[in-house]
PDB file of C-alpha atoms and ligand atoms in Angstrom:
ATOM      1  CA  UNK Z  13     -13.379  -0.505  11.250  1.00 75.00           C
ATOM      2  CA  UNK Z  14     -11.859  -1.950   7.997  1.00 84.00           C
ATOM      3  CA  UNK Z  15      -9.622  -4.474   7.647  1.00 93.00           C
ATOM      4  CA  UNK Z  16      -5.798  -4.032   7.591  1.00 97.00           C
ATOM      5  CA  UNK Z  17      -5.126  -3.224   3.946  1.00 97.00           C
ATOM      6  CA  UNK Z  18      -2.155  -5.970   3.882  1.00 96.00           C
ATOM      7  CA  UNK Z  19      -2.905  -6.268  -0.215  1.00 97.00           C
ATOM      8  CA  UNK Z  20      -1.393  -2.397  -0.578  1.00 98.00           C
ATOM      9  CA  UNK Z  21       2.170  -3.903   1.268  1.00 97.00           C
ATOM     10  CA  UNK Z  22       4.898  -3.787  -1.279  1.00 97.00           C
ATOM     11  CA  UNK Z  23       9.002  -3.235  -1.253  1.00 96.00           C
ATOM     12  CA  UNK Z  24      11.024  -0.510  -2.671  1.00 97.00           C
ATOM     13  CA  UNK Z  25      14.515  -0.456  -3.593  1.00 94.00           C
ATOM     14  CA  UNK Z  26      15.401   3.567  -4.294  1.00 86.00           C
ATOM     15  CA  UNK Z  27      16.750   4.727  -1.462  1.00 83.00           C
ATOM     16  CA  UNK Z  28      19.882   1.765  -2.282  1.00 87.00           C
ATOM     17  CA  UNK Z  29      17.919  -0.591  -0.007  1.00 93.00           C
ATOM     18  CA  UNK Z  30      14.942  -2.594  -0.062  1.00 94.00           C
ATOM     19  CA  UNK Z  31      12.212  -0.866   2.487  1.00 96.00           C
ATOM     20  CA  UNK Z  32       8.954  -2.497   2.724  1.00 96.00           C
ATOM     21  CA  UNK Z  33       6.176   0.350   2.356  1.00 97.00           C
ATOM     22  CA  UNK Z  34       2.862  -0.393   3.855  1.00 97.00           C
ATOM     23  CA  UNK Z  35      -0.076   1.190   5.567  1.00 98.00           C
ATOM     24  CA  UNK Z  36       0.830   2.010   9.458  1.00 98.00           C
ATOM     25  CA  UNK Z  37      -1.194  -0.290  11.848  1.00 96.00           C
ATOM     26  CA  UNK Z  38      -1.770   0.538  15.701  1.00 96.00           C
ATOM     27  CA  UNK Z  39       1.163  -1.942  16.668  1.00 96.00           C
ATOM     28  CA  UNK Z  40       3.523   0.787  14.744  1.00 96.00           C
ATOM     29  CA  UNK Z  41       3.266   3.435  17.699  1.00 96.00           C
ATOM     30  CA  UNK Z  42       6.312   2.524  19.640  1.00 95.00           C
ATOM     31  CA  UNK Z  43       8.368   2.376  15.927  1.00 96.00           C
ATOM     32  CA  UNK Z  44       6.623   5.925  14.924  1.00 97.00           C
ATOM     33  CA  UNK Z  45       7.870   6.968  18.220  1.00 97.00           C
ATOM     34  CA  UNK Z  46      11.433   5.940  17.458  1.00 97.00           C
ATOM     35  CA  UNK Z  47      11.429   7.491  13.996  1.00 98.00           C
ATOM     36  CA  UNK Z  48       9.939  10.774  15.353  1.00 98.00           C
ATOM     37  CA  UNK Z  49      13.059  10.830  17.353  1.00 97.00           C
ATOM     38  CA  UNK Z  50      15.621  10.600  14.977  1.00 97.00           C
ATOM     39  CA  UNK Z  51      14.377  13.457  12.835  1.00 98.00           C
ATOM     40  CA  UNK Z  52      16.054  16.888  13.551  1.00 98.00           C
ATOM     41  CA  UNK Z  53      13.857  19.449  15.358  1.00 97.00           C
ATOM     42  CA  UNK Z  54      14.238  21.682  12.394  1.00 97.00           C
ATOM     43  CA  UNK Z  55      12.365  18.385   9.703  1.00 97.00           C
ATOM     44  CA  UNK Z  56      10.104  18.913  12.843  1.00 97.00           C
ATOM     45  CA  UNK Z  57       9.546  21.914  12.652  1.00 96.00           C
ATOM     46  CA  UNK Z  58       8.796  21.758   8.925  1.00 97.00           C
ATOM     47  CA  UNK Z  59       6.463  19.007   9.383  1.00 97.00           C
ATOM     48  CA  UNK Z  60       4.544  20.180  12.642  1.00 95.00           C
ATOM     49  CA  UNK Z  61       4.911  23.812  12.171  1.00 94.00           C
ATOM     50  CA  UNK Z  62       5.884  23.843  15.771  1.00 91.00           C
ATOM     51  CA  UNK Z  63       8.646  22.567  18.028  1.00 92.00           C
ATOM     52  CA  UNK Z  64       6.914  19.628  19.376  1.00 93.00           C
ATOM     53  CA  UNK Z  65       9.232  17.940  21.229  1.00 94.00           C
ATOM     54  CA  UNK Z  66       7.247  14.655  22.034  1.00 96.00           C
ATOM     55  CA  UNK Z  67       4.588  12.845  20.388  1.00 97.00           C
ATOM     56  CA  UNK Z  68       1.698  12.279  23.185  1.00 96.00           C
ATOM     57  CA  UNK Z  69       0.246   9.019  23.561  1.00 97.00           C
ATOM     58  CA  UNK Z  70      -3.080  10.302  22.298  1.00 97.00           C
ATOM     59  CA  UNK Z  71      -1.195  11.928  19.407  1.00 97.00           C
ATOM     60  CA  UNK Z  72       0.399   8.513  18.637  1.00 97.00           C
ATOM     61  CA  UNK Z  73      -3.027   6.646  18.465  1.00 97.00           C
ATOM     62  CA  UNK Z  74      -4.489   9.211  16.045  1.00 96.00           C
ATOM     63  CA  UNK Z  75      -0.979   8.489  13.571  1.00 97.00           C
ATOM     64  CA  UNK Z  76      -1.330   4.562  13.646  1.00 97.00           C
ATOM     65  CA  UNK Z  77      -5.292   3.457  14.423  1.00 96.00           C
ATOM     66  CA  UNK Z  78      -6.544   4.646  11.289  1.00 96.00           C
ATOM     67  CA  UNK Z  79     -10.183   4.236   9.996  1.00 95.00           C
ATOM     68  CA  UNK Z  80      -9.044   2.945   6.480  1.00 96.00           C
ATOM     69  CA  UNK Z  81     -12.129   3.844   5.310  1.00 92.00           C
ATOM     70  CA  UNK Z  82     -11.638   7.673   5.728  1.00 93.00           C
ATOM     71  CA  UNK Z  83      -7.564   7.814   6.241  1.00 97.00           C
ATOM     72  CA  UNK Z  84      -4.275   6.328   5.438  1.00 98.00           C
ATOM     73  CA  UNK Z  85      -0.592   6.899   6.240  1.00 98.00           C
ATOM     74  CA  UNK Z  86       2.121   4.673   4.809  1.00 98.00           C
ATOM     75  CA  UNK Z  87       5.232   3.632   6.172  1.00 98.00           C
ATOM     76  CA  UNK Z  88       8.565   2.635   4.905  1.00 98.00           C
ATOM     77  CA  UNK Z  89      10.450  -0.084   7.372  1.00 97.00           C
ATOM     78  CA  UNK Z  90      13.952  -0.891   7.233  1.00 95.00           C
ATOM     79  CA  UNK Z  91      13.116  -4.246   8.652  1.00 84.00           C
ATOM     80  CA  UNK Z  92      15.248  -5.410  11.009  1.00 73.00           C
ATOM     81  CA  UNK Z  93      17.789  -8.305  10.041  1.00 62.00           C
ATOM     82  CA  UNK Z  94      17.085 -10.579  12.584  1.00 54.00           C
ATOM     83  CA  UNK Z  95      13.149 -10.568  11.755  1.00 53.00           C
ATOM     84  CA  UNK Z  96      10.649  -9.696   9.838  1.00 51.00           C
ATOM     85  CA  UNK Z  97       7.915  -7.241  11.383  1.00 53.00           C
ATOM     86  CA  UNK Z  98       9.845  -5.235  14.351  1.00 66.00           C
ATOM     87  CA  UNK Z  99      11.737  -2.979  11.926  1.00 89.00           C
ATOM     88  CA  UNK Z 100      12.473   1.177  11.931  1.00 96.00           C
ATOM     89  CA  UNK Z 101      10.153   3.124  10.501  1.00 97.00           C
ATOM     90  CA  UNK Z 102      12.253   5.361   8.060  1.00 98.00           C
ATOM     91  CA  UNK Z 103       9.125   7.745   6.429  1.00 98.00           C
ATOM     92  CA  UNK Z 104       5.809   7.963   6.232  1.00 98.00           C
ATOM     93  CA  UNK Z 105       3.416  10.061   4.118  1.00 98.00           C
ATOM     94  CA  UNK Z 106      -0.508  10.420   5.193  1.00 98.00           C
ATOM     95  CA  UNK Z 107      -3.838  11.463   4.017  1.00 98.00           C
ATOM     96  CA  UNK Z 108      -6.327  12.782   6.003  1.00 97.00           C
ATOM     97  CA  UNK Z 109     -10.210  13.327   5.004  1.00 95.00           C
ATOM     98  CA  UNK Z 110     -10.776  16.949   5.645  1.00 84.00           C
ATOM     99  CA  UNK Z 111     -13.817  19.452   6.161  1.00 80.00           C
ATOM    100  CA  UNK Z 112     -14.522  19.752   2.830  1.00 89.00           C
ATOM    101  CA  UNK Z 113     -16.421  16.651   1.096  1.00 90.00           C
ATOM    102  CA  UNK Z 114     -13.979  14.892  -1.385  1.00 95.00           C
ATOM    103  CA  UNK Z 115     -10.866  16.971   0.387  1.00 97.00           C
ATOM    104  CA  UNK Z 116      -8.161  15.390   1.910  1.00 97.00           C
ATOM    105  CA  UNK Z 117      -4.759  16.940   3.759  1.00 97.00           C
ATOM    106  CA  UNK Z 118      -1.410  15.603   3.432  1.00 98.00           C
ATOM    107  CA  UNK Z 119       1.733  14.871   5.449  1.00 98.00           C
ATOM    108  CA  UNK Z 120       5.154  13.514   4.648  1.00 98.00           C
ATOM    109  CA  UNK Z 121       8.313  13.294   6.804  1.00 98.00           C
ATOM    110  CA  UNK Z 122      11.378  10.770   6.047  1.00 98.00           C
ATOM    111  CA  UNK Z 123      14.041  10.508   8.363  1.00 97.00           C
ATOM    112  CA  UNK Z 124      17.557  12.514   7.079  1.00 97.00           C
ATOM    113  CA  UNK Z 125      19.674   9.379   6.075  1.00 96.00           C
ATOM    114  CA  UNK Z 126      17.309   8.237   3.380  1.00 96.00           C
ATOM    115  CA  UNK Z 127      16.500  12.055   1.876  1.00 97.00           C
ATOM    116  CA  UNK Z 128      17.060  12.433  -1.711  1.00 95.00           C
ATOM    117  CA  UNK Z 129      16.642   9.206  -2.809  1.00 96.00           C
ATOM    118  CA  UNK Z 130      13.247   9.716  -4.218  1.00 97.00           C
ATOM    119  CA  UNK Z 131      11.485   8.484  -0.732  1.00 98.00           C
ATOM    120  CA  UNK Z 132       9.511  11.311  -0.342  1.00 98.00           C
ATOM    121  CA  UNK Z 133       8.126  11.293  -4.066  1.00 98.00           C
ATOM    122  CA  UNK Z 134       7.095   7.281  -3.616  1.00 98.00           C
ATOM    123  CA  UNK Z 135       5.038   8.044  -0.792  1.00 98.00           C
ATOM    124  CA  UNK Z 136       3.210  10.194  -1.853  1.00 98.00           C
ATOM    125  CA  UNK Z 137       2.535   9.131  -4.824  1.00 98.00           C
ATOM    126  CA  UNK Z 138       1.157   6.072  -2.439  1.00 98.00           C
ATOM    127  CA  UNK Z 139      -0.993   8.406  -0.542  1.00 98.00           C
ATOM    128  CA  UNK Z 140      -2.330  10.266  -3.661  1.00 98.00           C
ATOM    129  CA  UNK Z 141      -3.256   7.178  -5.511  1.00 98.00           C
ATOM    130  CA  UNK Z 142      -5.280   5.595  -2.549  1.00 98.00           C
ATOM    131  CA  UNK Z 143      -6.996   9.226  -1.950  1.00 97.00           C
ATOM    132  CA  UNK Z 144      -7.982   8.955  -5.600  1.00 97.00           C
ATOM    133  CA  UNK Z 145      -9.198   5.494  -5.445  1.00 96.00           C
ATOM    134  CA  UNK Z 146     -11.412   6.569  -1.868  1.00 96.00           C
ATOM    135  CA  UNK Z 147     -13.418   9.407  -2.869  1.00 95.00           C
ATOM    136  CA  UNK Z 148     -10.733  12.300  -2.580  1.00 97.00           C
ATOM    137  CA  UNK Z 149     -11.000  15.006  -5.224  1.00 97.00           C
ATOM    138  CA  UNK Z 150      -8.363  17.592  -3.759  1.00 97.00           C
ATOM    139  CA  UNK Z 151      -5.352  17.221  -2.244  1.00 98.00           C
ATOM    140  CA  UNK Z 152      -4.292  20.451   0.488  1.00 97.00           C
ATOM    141  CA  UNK Z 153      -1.538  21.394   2.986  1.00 97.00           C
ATOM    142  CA  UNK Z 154       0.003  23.577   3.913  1.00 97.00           C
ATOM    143  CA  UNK Z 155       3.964  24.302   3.604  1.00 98.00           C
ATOM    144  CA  UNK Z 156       6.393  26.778   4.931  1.00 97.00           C
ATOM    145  CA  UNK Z 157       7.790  28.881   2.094  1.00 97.00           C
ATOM    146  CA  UNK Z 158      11.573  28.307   3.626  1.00 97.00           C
ATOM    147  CA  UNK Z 159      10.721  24.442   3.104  1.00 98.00           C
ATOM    148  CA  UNK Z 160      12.287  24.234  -0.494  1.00 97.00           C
ATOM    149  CA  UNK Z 161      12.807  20.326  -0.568  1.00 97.00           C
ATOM    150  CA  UNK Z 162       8.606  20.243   0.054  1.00 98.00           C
ATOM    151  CA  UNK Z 163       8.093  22.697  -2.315  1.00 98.00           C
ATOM    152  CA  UNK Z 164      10.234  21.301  -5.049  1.00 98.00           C
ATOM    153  CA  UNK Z 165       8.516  17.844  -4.406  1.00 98.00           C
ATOM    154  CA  UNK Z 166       4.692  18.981  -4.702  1.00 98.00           C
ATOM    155  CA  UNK Z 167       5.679  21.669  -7.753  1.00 98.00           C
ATOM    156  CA  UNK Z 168       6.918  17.518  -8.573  1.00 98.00           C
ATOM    157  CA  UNK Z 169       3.805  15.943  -8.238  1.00 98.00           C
ATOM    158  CA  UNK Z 170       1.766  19.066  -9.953  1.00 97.00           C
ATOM    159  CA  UNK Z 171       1.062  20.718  -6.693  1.00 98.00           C
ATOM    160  CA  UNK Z 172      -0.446  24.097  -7.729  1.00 98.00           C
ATOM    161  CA  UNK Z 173       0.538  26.880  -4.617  1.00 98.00           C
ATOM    162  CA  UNK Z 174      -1.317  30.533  -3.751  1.00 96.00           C
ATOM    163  CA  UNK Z 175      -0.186  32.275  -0.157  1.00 94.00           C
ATOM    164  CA  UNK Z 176      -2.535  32.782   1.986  1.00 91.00           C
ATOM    165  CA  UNK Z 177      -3.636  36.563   2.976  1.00 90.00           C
ATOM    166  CA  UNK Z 178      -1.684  37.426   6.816  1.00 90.00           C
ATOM    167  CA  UNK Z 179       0.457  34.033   5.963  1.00 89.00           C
ATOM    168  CA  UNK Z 180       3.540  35.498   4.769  1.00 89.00           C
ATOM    169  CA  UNK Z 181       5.557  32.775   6.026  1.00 94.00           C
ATOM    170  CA  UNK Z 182       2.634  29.570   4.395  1.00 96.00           C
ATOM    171  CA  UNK Z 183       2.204  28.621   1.168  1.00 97.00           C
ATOM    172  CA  UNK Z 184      -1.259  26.564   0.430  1.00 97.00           C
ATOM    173  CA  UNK Z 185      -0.497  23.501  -2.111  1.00 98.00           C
ATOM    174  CA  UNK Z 186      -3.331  21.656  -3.885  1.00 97.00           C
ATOM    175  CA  UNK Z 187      -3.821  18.703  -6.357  1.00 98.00           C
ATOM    176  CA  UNK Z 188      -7.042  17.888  -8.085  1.00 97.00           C
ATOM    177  CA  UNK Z 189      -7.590  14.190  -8.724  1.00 96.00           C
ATOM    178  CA  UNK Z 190      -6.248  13.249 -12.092  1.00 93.00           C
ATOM    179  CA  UNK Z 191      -9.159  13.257 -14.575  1.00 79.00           C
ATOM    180  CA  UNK Z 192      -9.768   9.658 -15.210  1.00 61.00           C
ATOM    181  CA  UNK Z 193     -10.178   9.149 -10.987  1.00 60.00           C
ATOM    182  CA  UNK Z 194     -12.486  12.298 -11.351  1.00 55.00           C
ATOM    183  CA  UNK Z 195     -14.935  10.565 -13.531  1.00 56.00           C
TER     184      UNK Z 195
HETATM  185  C1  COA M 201      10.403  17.090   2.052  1.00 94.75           C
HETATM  186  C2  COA M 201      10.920  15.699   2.211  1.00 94.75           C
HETATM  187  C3  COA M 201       9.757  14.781   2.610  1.00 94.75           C
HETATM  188  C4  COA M 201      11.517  15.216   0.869  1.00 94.75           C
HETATM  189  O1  COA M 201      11.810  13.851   1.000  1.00 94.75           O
HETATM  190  P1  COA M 201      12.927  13.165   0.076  1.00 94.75           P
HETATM  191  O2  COA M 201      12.756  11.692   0.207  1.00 94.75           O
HETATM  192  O3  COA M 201      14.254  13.721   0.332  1.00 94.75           O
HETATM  193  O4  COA M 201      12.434  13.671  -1.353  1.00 94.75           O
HETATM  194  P2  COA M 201      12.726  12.936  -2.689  1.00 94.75           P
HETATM  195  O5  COA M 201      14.074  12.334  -2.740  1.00 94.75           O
HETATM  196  O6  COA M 201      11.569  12.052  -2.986  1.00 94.75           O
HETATM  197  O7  COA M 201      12.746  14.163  -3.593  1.00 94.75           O
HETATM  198  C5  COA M 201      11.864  14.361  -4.558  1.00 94.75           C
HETATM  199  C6  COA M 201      11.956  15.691  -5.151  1.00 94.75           C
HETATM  200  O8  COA M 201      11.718  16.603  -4.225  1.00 94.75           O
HETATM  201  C7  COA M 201      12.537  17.648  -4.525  1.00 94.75           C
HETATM  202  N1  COA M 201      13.535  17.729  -3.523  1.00 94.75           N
HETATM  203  C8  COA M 201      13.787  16.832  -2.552  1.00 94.75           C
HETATM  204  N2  COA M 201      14.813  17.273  -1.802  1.00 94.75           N
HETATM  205  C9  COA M 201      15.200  18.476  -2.347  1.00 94.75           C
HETATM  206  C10 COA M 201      16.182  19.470  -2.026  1.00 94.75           C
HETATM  207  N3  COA M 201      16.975  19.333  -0.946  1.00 94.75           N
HETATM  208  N4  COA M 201      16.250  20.600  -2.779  1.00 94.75           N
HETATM  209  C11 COA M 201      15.440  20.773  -3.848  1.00 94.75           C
HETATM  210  N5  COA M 201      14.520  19.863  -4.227  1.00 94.75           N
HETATM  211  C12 COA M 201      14.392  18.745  -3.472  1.00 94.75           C
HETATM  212  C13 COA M 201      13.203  17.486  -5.781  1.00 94.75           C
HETATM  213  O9  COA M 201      12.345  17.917  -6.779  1.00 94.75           O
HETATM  214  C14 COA M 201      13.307  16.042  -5.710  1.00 94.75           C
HETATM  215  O10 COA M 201      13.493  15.593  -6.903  1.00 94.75           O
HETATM  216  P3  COA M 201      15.007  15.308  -7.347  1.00 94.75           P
HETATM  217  O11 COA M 201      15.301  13.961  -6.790  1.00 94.75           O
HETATM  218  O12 COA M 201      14.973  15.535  -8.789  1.00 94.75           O
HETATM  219  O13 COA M 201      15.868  16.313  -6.658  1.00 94.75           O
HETATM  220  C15 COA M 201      12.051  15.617   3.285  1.00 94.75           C
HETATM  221  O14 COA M 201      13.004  16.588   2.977  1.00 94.75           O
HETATM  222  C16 COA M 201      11.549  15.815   4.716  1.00 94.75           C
HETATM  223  O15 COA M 201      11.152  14.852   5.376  1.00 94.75           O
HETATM  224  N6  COA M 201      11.574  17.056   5.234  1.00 94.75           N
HETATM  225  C17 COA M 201      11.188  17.356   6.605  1.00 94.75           C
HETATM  226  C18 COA M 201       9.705  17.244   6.837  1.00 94.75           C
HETATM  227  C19 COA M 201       8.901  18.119   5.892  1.00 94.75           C
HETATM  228  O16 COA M 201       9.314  19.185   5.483  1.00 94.75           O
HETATM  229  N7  COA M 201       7.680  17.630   5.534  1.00 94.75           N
HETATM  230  C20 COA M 201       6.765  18.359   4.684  1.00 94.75           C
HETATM  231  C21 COA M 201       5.938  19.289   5.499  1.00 94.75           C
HETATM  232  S1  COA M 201       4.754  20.140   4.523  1.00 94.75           S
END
């Protein structure tokens, strides 16, 4: 397994405060924990597709030991005031290597008191640039056609969408790599 990527750490100041944003590590499982429970079960329901109602131990390893190699989430921390490192995880985008050589799915979830500040759009753009730079071609997922914030963020980013035959309620959203990382 890779090293942690500590290089791709940086801080962002959109959202009216300064968040670090860096990759998620396995020591971020109890924080990912705490941020899954802040979000409202309908942002989970948009992100999982389902009403999950816990995140599984299991399911918690497979979000924050990442082969850095192959994956990569990132995370933006409010980090705490007393000190550095034990902060709340306020969103995280990820990328996952899919079936498909060179295809990779996404993910992105920030937690309702930092939505609209452009959170969303920076991690992705964090996700998209790293799946560029490892071998990703295409960019998938899949979004629920009620989900208009996600929608209006990918058509954003250049998204292209088609529905998906016996979907009605799905929308499939891809990116090709920007040429220059294609060549
Ligand atoms: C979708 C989501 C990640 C957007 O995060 P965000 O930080 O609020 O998004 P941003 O501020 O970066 O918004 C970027 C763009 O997305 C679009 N967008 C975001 N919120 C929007 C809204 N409520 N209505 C319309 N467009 C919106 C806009 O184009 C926006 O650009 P703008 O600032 O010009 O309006 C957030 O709403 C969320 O976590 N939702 C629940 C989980 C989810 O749906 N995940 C995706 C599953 S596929």
């Amino acid at each position: 397994m890779p090293a942690y990527p500590v290089d791709l750490t940086e801080t962002w100041d959109g959202a009216g405060e300064t968040l670090t944003v860096r990759p998620i590590r396995a020591e971020d499982a109890p924080a990912l924990d705490a941020f899954f429970h802040r979000l409202t079960p309908e942002d989970i329901r948009l992100r999982f597709f389902a009403a999950v109602r816990e995140l599984s131990p299991a399911l918690l390893g497979r979000l924050t030991r990442l082969d850095y190699n192959r994956d990569m989430a990132f995370v933006a921390v409010r980090e705490a005031t007393t000190q550095i490192g034990d902060g709340d995880i306020v969103g995280v985008a990820r990328l996952v290597h899919g079936y498909s050589p060179g295809e990779a799915e996404f993910a992105v979830v920030v937690q309702p008191d930092v939505k609209g500040h452009g959170l969303g759009v920076h991690l992705m753009r964090r996700v998209l640039e790293w799946g560029w730079r490892h071998g990703v071609r295409r960019v998938v997922g899949e979004i629920l056609t009620e989900n208009t914030p996600m929608l209006e963020l990918a058509r954003f980013l250049g998204f292209q969408f088609h529905h998906l035959p016996g979907e009605a309620g799905i929308i499939a959203a891809e990116l090709d790599a920007p040429a220059l990382a294609a060549a």
